[in-house]
Tab-separated table of C-alpha atoms in Angstrom:
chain	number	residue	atom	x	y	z
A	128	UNK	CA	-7.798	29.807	16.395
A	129	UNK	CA	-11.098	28.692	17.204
A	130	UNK	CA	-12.693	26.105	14.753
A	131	UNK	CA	-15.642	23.576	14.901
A	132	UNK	CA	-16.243	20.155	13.987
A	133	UNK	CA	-17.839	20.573	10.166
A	134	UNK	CA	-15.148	23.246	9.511
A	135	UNK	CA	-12.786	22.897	6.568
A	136	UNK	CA	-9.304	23.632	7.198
A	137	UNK	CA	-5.916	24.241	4.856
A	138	UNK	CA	-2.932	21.860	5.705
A	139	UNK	CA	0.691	21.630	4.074
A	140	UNK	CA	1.356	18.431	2.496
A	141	UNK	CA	4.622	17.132	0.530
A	142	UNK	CA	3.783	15.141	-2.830
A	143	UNK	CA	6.228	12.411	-2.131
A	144	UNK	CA	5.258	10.017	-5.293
A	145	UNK	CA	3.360	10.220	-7.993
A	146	UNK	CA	1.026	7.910	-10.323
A	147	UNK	CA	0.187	9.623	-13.908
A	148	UNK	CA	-1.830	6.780	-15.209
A	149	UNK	CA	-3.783	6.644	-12.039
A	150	UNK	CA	-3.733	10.533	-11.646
A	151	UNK	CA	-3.045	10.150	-8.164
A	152	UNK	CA	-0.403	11.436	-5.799
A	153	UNK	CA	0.959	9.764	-2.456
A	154	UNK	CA	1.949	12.482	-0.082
A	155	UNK	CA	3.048	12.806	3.365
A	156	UNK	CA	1.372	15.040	5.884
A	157	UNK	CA	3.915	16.489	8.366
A	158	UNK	CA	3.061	17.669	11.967
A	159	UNK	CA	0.662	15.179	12.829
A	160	UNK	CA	0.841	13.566	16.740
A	161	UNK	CA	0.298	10.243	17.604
A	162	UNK	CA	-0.047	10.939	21.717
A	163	UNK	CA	0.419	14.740	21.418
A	164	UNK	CA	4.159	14.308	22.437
A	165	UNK	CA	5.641	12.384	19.528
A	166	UNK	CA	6.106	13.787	15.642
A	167	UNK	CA	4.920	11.427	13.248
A	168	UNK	CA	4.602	11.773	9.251
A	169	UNK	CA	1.097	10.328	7.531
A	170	UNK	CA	1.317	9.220	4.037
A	171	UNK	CA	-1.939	9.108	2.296
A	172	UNK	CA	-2.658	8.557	-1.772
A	173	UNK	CA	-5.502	10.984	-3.589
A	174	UNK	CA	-6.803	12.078	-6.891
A	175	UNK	CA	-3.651	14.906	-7.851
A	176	UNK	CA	-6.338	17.074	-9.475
A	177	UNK	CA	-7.162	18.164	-6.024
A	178	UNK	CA	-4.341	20.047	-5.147
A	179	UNK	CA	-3.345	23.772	-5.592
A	180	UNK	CA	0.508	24.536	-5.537
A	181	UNK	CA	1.636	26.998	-3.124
């Protein structure tokens, strides 16, 4: 895969928690390396109207 800085990408994310009033979504981003050895999960909170299901 070759891909340049500027690119846009698609990633998997899990919706872990959700906030109707604030129509946002916390979820956790899986796959992501800390030192490129060790696993480690991101959690992150956006807008949910920027999702597609898969």
């Amino acid at each position: 895969m070759n891909v340049n800085i500027g690119d846009k990408v698609k990633m998997e994310a899990t919706i872990v928690d959700s906030n109707e009033g604030a129509k946002t979504v916390k979820i956790r981003i899986e796959g992501l390396q800390e030192d490129n050895y060790t696993p480690a999960e991101r959690y992150i909170r956006v807008k949910s109207g920027n999702f597609e299901k898969q």
